DNA sequence: TGCCAGGCCCTCTTTAGGGCCTT
């Protein structure tokens, strides 16, 4: 684990169905390095995703809360994300909240769809699930959503469902928690193609 | 027509059900 570097990520998507949703925003944070890109999804957002994320597509353009957002094609987003991860020149562990139930299946499926999974697998060694980690670290607290964890441990509210802000807050939480290596290892999972979606 | 994610975890469990967490 010592040779690895943890990159905190978050993605916003058109819905919760990991077998078919499209990525809208992908963000990654590692100390002061930040990656954040948007793409126009190919399918409509579910009603709840529109409500929760504030994204909508109109005339082929992406808007968040009525402000236009600069976008790139999805394959550009994915390749530049891999380039960003490769720039650390160390095996990367991608950390996200509930990553095993959402971000990992989506990322894996989409990387495979664009023939980028092998490249992805070459730079990413595992996924660290901070949702599972937080439940092990702090049993019995009132809730484990990222919003409630940020409120309880950092004492602030933030622009949730903006992937960049979510990733930055997750890094702050992790830095406050300072979990020992055995806890981190126990909640880190290998990258493979067998995610259920 | 009517449905619409789904695996993990917990417990008033195991011949099961419901809540959590992600968008």
Tab-separated table of C-alpha atoms (C1' of nucleotides) in Angstrom:
chain	number	residue	atom	x	y	z
A	1	UNK	CA	0.000	0.000	0.000
A	2	UNK	CA	2.883	2.330	0.729
A	3	UNK	CA	3.907	2.475	-2.926
A	4	UNK	CA	0.370	3.372	-3.970
A	5	UNK	CA	-1.264	6.763	-4.145
A	6	UNK	CA	-4.896	7.427	-3.254
A	7	UNK	CA	-6.894	9.541	-5.686
A	8	UNK	CA	-10.346	10.643	-4.537
A	9	UNK	CA	-12.994	10.578	-7.233
A	10	UNK	CA	-16.663	11.173	-7.810
A	11	UNK	CA	-18.908	10.933	-10.824
A	12	UNK	CA	-22.316	12.318	-11.632
A	13	UNK	CA	-24.490	10.277	-13.961
A	14	UNK	CA	-27.903	10.135	-15.597
A	15	UNK	CA	-29.253	7.792	-12.944
A	16	UNK	CA	-28.553	5.036	-10.461
A	17	UNK	CA	-28.747	2.035	-12.777
A	18	UNK	CA	-25.073	1.088	-13.069
A	19	UNK	CA	-25.820	-1.230	-15.995
A	20	UNK	CA	-26.872	1.578	-18.304
A	21	UNK	CA	-26.436	5.105	-16.933
A	22	UNK	CA	-24.222	7.657	-18.713
A	23	UNK	CA	-21.475	9.682	-17.042
A	24	UNK	CA	-22.066	13.450	-16.953
A	25	UNK	CA	-19.190	14.663	-14.768
A	26	UNK	CA	-16.024	12.964	-13.550
A	27	UNK	CA	-13.743	14.559	-10.975
A	28	UNK	CA	-10.567	13.391	-9.246
A	29	UNK	CA	-8.475	14.983	-6.518
A	30	UNK	CA	-5.053	14.104	-5.146
A	31	UNK	CA	-3.651	16.665	-2.745
A	32	UNK	CA	-3.538	19.836	-4.859
A	33	UNK	CA	-3.972	18.104	-8.233
A	34	UNK	CA	-7.492	18.322	-9.628
A	35	UNK	CA	-9.187	16.704	-12.618
A	36	UNK	CA	-12.723	17.758	-13.530
A	37	UNK	CA	-14.501	17.273	-16.854
A	38	UNK	CA	-18.067	17.177	-18.118
A	39	UNK	CA	-19.645	15.413	-21.076
A	40	UNK	CA	-23.064	15.513	-22.699
A	41	UNK	CA	-24.861	12.241	-21.856
A	42	UNK	CA	-26.432	10.226	-24.648
A	43	UNK	CA	-29.595	9.493	-22.691
A	44	UNK	CA	-31.984	11.551	-20.614
A	45	UNK	CA	-31.457	11.960	-16.908
A	46	UNK	CA	-33.934	10.206	-14.678
A	47	UNK	CA	-36.295	12.534	-12.897
A	48	UNK	CA	-34.553	12.010	-9.586
A	49	UNK	CA	-31.093	12.500	-11.122
A	50	UNK	CA	-32.203	15.823	-12.584
A	51	UNK	CA	-33.567	16.849	-9.215
A	52	UNK	CA	-30.525	15.730	-7.250
A	53	UNK	CA	-27.699	16.880	-9.560
A	54	UNK	CA	-29.238	19.962	-11.172
A	55	UNK	CA	-28.004	18.884	-14.609
A	56	UNK	CA	-30.129	19.080	-17.735
A	57	UNK	CA	-29.460	18.850	-21.460
A	58	UNK	CA	-31.032	21.323	-23.849
A	59	UNK	CA	-30.328	21.525	-27.591
A	60	UNK	CA	-27.298	19.293	-27.151
A	61	UNK	CA	-25.754	21.495	-24.468
A	62	UNK	CA	-25.223	20.652	-20.806
A	63	UNK	CA	-26.479	22.986	-18.099
A	64	UNK	CA	-26.111	22.819	-14.338
A	65	UNK	CA	-28.616	24.897	-12.445
A	66	UNK	CA	-29.289	26.949	-15.592
A	67	UNK	CA	-25.623	27.738	-16.249
A	68	UNK	CA	-24.012	26.278	-19.401
A	69	UNK	CA	-21.147	23.893	-18.738
A	70	UNK	CA	-18.132	23.279	-20.987
A	71	UNK	CA	-18.087	19.660	-22.170
A	72	UNK	CA	-15.785	17.238	-24.011
A	73	UNK	CA	-16.612	14.017	-25.875
A	74	UNK	CA	-16.860	11.026	-23.550
A	75	UNK	CA	-13.806	9.276	-25.022
A	76	UNK	CA	-11.735	12.441	-24.481
A	77	UNK	CA	-12.961	12.593	-20.890
A	78	UNK	CA	-11.950	8.984	-20.263
A	79	UNK	CA	-8.524	9.154	-21.925
A	80	UNK	CA	-7.636	12.419	-20.177
A	81	UNK	CA	-8.733	10.858	-16.878
A	82	UNK	CA	-6.370	7.931	-17.457
A	83	UNK	CA	-3.603	10.387	-18.429
A	84	UNK	CA	-4.228	12.299	-15.188
A	85	UNK	CA	-3.929	9.103	-13.151
A	86	UNK	CA	-0.847	7.984	-15.073
A	87	UNK	CA	0.887	11.279	-14.279
A	88	UNK	CA	1.390	10.170	-10.664
A	89	UNK	CA	3.733	7.433	-11.933
A	90	UNK	CA	2.629	5.087	-9.180
A	91	UNK	CA	-0.147	2.522	-8.854
A	92	UNK	CA	-3.353	4.411	-8.126
A	93	UNK	CA	-6.106	3.472	-5.698
A	94	UNK	CA	-9.360	5.218	-6.574
A	95	UNK	CA	-11.330	6.195	-3.467
A	96	UNK	CA	-15.007	7.105	-3.609
A	97	UNK	CA	-18.054	6.937	-1.390
A	98	UNK	CA	-19.913	3.686	-2.091
A	99	UNK	CA	-17.476	3.076	-4.946
A	100	UNK	CA	-18.152	-0.669	-5.050
A	101	UNK	CA	-21.863	-0.157	-5.517
A	102	UNK	CA	-21.756	2.699	-7.984
A	103	UNK	CA	-18.586	4.321	-9.346
A	104	UNK	CA	-16.573	1.142	-9.940
A	105	UNK	CA	-19.261	-0.707	-11.933
A	106	UNK	CA	-20.018	2.394	-14.004
A	107	UNK	CA	-16.370	3.256	-14.702
A	108	UNK	CA	-15.526	-0.352	-15.545
A	109	UNK	CA	-18.459	-0.720	-17.921
A	110	UNK	CA	-17.786	2.569	-19.712
A	111	UNK	CA	-14.019	1.972	-19.980
A	112	UNK	CA	-14.744	-1.386	-21.597
A	113	UNK	CA	-17.281	0.165	-23.946
A	114	UNK	CA	-14.605	2.544	-25.287
A	115	UNK	CA	-11.845	-0.125	-25.349
A	116	UNK	CA	-9.946	1.637	-22.576
A	117	UNK	CA	-10.265	-0.935	-19.811
A	118	UNK	CA	-6.762	-2.383	-20.270
A	119	UNK	CA	-5.204	1.098	-20.084
A	120	UNK	CA	-7.347	1.841	-17.044
A	121	UNK	CA	-6.301	-1.392	-15.383
A	122	UNK	CA	-2.644	-0.611	-16.002
A	123	UNK	CA	-2.787	2.529	-13.875
A	124	UNK	CA	-5.489	1.690	-11.327
A	125	UNK	CA	-4.687	-1.088	-8.873
A	126	UNK	CA	-7.811	-0.922	-6.735
A	127	UNK	CA	-10.901	0.817	-5.388
A	128	UNK	CA	-11.164	2.071	-1.808
A	129	UNK	CA	-14.758	2.278	-0.592
A	130	UNK	CA	-15.008	5.089	1.950
A	131	UNK	CA	-18.634	4.195	2.705
A	132	UNK	CA	-17.635	0.729	3.891
A	133	UNK	CA	-14.540	2.183	5.561
A	134	UNK	CA	-16.569	4.747	7.524
A	135	UNK	CA	-18.952	2.074	8.788
A	136	UNK	CA	-16.018	0.031	10.087
A	137	UNK	CA	-14.263	3.034	11.601
A	138	UNK	CA	-17.275	4.596	13.311
A	139	UNK	CA	-19.924	2.005	14.142
A	140	UNK	CA	-23.124	3.345	15.615
A	141	UNK	CA	-23.093	6.916	14.310
A	142	UNK	CA	-26.314	8.361	12.922
A	143	UNK	CA	-25.583	8.064	9.207
A	144	UNK	CA	-22.894	7.316	6.659
A	145	UNK	CA	-23.904	9.420	3.672
A	146	UNK	CA	-21.118	11.703	2.537
A	147	UNK	CA	-23.171	14.774	3.391
A	148	UNK	CA	-23.744	13.657	6.980
A	149	UNK	CA	-20.121	12.564	7.411
A	150	UNK	CA	-18.901	15.962	6.186
A	151	UNK	CA	-21.316	17.681	8.550
A	152	UNK	CA	-20.289	15.543	11.525
A	153	UNK	CA	-16.526	15.383	11.001
A	154	UNK	CA	-15.773	18.630	9.194
A	155	UNK	CA	-18.608	20.723	10.575
A	156	UNK	CA	-19.711	22.171	7.271
A	157	UNK	CA	-22.130	21.872	4.414
A	158	UNK	CA	-21.000	22.034	0.792
A	159	UNK	CA	-22.041	21.871	-2.854
A	160	UNK	CA	-22.949	18.179	-2.845
A	161	UNK	CA	-23.465	16.532	-6.240
A	162	UNK	CA	-20.816	18.679	-7.825
A	163	UNK	CA	-18.305	15.883	-8.408
A	164	UNK	CA	-15.285	18.121	-7.835
A	165	UNK	CA	-16.597	19.338	-4.481
A	166	UNK	CA	-17.577	15.805	-3.485
A	167	UNK	CA	-14.084	14.509	-4.288
A	168	UNK	CA	-12.407	17.358	-2.390
A	169	UNK	CA	-14.624	16.799	0.655
A	170	UNK	CA	-13.861	13.094	0.596
A	171	UNK	CA	-10.129	13.835	0.661
A	172	UNK	CA	-10.670	16.176	3.627
A	173	UNK	CA	-12.631	13.499	5.462
A	174	UNK	CA	-9.928	10.926	4.837
A	175	UNK	CA	-7.247	13.293	6.094
A	176	UNK	CA	-9.225	13.828	9.304
A	177	UNK	CA	-9.907	10.121	9.785
A	178	UNK	CA	-6.289	9.041	9.191
A	179	UNK	CA	-7.269	5.351	9.028
A	180	UNK	CA	-4.491	2.827	9.618
A	181	UNK	CA	-3.235	0.710	6.740
A	182	UNK	CA	-5.014	-2.463	7.794
A	183	UNK	CA	-8.393	-0.701	7.710
A	184	UNK	CA	-7.610	0.788	4.322
A	185	UNK	CA	-6.501	-2.546	2.911
A	186	UNK	CA	-9.614	-4.280	4.240
A	187	UNK	CA	-11.816	-1.904	2.282
A	188	UNK	CA	-9.763	-1.809	-0.922
A	189	UNK	CA	-10.802	-4.057	-3.789
A	190	UNK	CA	-9.001	-5.183	-6.909
A	191	UNK	CA	-9.973	-3.875	-10.321
A	192	UNK	CA	-11.563	-6.555	-12.456
A	193	UNK	CA	-14.111	-6.985	-15.196
A	194	UNK	CA	-16.533	-8.964	-13.115
A	195	UNK	CA	-18.572	-6.172	-11.612
A	196	UNK	CA	-22.207	-7.015	-11.656
A	197	UNK	CA	-24.092	-4.665	-13.879
B	1	DT	C1'	-50.340	-3.276	-17.616
B	2	DG	C1'	-47.173	-2.032	-14.569
B	3	DC	C1'	-43.014	-2.472	-13.228
B	4	DC	C1'	-38.656	0.263	-13.226
B	5	DA	C1'	-30.965	-0.872	-9.224
B	6	DG	C1'	-29.212	-3.768	-6.236
B	7	DG	C1'	-25.768	-5.859	-3.020
B	8	DC	C1'	-24.640	-5.382	1.757
B	9	DC	C1'	-25.857	-5.179	6.394
B	10	DC	C1'	-28.715	-5.676	10.338
B	11	DT	C1'	-31.963	-8.065	13.012
B	12	DC	C1'	-37.679	-8.697	16.092
B	13	DT	C1'	-32.796	-13.649	10.868
B	14	DT	C1'	-31.412	-18.036	8.410
B	15	DT	C1'	-38.348	-20.986	5.208
B	16	DA	C1'	-36.918	-12.801	5.391
B	17	DG	C1'	-37.603	-8.142	4.998
B	18	DG	C1'	-36.326	-3.531	5.061
B	19	DG	C1'	-33.063	0.382	5.090
B	20	DC	C1'	-28.833	2.244	3.404
B	21	DC	C1'	-25.923	4.426	-0.149
B	22	DT	C1'	-24.710	5.957	-4.800
B	23	DT	C1'	-27.305	9.323	-9.353
